Short mmCIF file of C-alpha atoms in Angstrom, two decimals:
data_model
loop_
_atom_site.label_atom_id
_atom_site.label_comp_id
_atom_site.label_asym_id
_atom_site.label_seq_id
_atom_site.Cartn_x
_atom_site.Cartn_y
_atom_site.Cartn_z
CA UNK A 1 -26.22 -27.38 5.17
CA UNK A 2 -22.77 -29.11 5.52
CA UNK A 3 -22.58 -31.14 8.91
CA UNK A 4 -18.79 -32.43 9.30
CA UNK A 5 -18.81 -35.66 11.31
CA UNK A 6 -16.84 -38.55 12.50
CA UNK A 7 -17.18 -41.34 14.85
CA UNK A 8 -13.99 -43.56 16.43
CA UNK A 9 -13.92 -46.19 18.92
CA UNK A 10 -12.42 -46.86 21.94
CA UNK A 11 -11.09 -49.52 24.15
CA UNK A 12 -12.58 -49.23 27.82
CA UNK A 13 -9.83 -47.76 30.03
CA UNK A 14 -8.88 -44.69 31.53
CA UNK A 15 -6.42 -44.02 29.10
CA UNK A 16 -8.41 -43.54 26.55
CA UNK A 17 -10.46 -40.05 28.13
CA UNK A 18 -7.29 -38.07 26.83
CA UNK A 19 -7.07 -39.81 23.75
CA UNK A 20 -10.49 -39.02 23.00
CA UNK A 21 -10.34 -35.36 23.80
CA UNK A 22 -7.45 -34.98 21.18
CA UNK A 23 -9.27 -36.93 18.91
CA UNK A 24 -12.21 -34.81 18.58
CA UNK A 25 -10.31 -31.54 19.43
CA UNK A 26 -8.30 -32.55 16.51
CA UNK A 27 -11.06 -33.47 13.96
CA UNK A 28 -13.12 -30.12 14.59
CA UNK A 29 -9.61 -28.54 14.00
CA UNK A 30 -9.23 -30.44 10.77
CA UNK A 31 -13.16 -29.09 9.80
CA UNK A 32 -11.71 -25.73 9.77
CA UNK A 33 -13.47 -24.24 13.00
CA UNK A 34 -11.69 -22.33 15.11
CA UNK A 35 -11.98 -22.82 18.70
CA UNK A 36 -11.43 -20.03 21.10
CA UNK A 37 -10.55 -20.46 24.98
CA UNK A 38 -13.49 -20.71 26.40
CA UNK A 39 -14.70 -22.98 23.77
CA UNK A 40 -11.85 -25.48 23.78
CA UNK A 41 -12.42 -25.63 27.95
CA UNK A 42 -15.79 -26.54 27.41
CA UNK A 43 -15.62 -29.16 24.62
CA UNK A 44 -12.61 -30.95 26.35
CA UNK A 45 -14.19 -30.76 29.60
CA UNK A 46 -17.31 -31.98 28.15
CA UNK A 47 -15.81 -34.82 25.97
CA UNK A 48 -13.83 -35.77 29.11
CA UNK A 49 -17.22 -36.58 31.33
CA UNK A 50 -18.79 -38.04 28.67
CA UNK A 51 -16.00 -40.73 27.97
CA UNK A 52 -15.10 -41.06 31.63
CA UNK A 53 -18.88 -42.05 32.86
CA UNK A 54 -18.83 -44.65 29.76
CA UNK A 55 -15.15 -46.16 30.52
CA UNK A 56 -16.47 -45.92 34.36
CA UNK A 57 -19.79 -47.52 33.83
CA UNK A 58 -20.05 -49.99 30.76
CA UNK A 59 -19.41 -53.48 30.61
CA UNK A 60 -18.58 -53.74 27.35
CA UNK A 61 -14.95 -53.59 26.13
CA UNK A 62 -15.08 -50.65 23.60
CA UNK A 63 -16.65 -47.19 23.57
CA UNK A 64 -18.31 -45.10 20.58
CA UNK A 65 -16.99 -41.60 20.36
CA UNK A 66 -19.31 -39.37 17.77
CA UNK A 67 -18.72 -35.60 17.29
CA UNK A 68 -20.60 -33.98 14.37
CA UNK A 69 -20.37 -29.66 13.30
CA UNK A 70 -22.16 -27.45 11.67
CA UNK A 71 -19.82 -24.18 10.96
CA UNK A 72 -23.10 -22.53 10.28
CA UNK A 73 -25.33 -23.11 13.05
CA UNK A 74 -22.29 -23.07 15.24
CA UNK A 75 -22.62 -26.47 16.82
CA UNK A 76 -20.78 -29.24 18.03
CA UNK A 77 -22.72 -32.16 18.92
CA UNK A 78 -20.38 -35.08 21.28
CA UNK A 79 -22.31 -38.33 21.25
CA UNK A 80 -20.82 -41.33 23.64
CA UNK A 81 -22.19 -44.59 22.83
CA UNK A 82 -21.72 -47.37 25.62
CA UNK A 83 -22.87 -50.92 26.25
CA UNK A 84 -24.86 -50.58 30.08
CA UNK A 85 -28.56 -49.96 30.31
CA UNK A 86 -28.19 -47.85 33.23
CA UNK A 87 -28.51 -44.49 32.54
CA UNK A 88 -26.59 -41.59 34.53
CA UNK A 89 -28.44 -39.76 37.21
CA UNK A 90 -26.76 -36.63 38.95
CA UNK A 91 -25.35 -37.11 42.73
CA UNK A 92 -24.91 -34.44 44.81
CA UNK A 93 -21.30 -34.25 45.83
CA UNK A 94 -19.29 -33.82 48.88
CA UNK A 95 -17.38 -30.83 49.20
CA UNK A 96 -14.42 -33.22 49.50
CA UNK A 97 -15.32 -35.97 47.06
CA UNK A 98 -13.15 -36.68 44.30
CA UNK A 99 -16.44 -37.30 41.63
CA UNK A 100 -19.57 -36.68 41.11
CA UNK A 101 -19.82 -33.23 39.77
CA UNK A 102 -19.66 -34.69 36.00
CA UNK A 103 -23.17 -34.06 34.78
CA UNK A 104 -23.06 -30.36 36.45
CA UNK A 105 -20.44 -29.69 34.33
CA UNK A 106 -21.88 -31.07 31.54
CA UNK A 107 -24.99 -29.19 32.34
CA UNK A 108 -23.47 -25.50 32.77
CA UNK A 109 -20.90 -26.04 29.58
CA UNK A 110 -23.53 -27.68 27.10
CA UNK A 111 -26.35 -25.76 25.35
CA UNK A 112 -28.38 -28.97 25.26
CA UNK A 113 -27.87 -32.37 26.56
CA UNK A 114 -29.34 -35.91 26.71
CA UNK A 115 -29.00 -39.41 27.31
CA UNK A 116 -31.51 -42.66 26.03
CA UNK A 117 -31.09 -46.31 25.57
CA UNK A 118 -30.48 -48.13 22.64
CA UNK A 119 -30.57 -51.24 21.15
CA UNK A 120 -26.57 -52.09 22.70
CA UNK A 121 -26.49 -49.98 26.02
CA UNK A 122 -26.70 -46.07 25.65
CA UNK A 123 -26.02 -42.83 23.80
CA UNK A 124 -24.75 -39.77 26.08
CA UNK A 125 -25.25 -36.58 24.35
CA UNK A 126 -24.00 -32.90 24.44
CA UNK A 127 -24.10 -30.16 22.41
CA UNK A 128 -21.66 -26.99 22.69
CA UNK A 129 -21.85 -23.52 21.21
CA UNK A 130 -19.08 -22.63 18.79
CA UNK A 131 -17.85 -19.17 18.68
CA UNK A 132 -18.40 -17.03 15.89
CA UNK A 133 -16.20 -18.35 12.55
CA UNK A 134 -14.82 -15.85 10.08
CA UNK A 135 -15.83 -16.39 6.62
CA UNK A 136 -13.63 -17.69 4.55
CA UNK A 137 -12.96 -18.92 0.97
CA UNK A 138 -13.46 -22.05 2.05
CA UNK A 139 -16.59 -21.43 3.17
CA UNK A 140 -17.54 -19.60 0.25
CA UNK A 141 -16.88 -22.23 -1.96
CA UNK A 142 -18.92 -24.85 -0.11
CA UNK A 143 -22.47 -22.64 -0.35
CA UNK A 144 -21.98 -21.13 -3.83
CA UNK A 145 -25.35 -19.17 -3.76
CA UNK A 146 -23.69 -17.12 -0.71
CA UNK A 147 -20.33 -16.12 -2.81
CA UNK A 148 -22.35 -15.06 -5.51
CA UNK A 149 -24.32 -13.21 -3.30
CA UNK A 150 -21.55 -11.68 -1.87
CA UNK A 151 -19.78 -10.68 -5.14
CA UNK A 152 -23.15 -9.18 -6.59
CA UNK A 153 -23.34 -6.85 -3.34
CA UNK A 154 -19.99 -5.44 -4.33
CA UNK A 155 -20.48 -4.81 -7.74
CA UNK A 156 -22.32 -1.02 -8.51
CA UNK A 157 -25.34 -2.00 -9.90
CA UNK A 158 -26.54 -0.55 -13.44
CA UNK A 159 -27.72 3.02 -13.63
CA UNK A 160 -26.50 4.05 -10.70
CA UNK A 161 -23.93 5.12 -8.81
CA UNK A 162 -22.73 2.93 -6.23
CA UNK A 163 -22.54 5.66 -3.64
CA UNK A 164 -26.16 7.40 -3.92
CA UNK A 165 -28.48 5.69 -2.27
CA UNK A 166 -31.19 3.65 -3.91
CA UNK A 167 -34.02 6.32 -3.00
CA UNK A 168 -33.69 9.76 -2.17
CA UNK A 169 -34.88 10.12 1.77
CA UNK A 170 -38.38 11.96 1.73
CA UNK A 171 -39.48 10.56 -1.79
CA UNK A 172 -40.65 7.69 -3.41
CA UNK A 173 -38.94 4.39 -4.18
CA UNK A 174 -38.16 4.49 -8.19
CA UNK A 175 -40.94 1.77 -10.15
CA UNK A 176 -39.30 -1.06 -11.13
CA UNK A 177 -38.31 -0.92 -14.60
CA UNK A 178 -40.67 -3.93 -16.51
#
C-alpha cells in the first residue's frame, strides 16, 4: 500500500496556523488527491486547531507538522507534535467566548482522533475521510497487479464470446477445461 507522507516544522507563533494549512493542503494536492468542499473545510479546519492549541500551549520554540495519505484507504492522517506535557482536555464554551470549541470541531470533522505524550512533549492526532478518488493512470501504474487486472477484464476471453454470458441461466457452470 503506498502511504504519501511529509513532516515540516514550525516556529511557535500565530502566523504560522495559515502557513501550515497551505502547507499540508498543498502537499496532499501534490499526492494527487483531490479534495472536494467539504473535505478541504474539514482538513483546514482540522489542521488549524491542531497547530493553534500547539502554538497556544507549548513552550518550546518550534512545532512538528506531520500529514501522511493513503489514496486507497482514503485517509489523511494530521499529526502535531509539541514540546508541553499537558495534554488538551475539552472546555465547555460560552456562547460568547472567543475559544474553546477546538476539540468539538476536531471531534465532529475527524473520523478518529488522539493525543499521548512522548518523549519531547506531545503528539495531537486526527484523521479525516477523503472523498472518493478517480482512478487514474497514475494510480494504475503504482499497483501493477490492479492494471493488469483491469486490462484482462476487458479483453474477450478465449472460446467465447465476450457478450454471452459465462453460463447459460438454468444450467450448469461449464467444467473447467484440465
Amino acid at each position: 500500500m503506498v502511504v504519501h507522507s511529509h513532516v515540516f516544522f514550525l516556529t511557535r507563533d500565530p502566523r504560522s496556523v495559515p502557513v501550515a494549512r497551505h502547507r499540508v493542503r498543498t502537499h496532499i494536492v501534490s499526492w494527487g488527491v483531490l479534495l472536494d468542499e467539504d473535505a478541504r473545510l474539514a482538513l483546514d479546519t482540522v489542521t488549524s486547531e491542531l497547530v493553534t492549541n500547539a502554538v497556544q500551549h507549548s513552550d518550546r520554540p518550534m512545532v512538528t507538522v506531520a500529514v501522511y495519505v493513503s489514496v486507497r484507504l482514503r485517509r489523511a492522517l494530521v499529526e502535531v507534535y509539541d514540546g508541553s506535557t499537558a495534554l488538551p482536555r475539552p472546555r465547555h464554551a460560552d456562547t460568547e467566548a472567543e475559544s474553546g470549541r477546538g476539540l468539538e470541531l476536531v471531534e465532529c470533522l475527524a473520523v478518529a482522533h488522539g493525543v499521548e505524550r512522548t518523549e519531547r512533549g506531545k503528539r495531537v492526532w486526527a484523521e479525516l475521510a477523503l472523498p472518493e478518488q478517480p482512478v487514474t493512470r497514475r494510480h494504475l501504474l503504482a499497483i501493477p497487479r490492479r492494471a493488469v487486472r483491469a486490462a484482462l477484464r476487458l479483453l474477450p476471453r478465449p472460446g467465447r464470446s465476450p457478450m454471452r454470458p459465462p453460463y447459460e441461466p438454468g444450467g450448469t457452470r461449464p467444467r473447467a477445461a484440465l
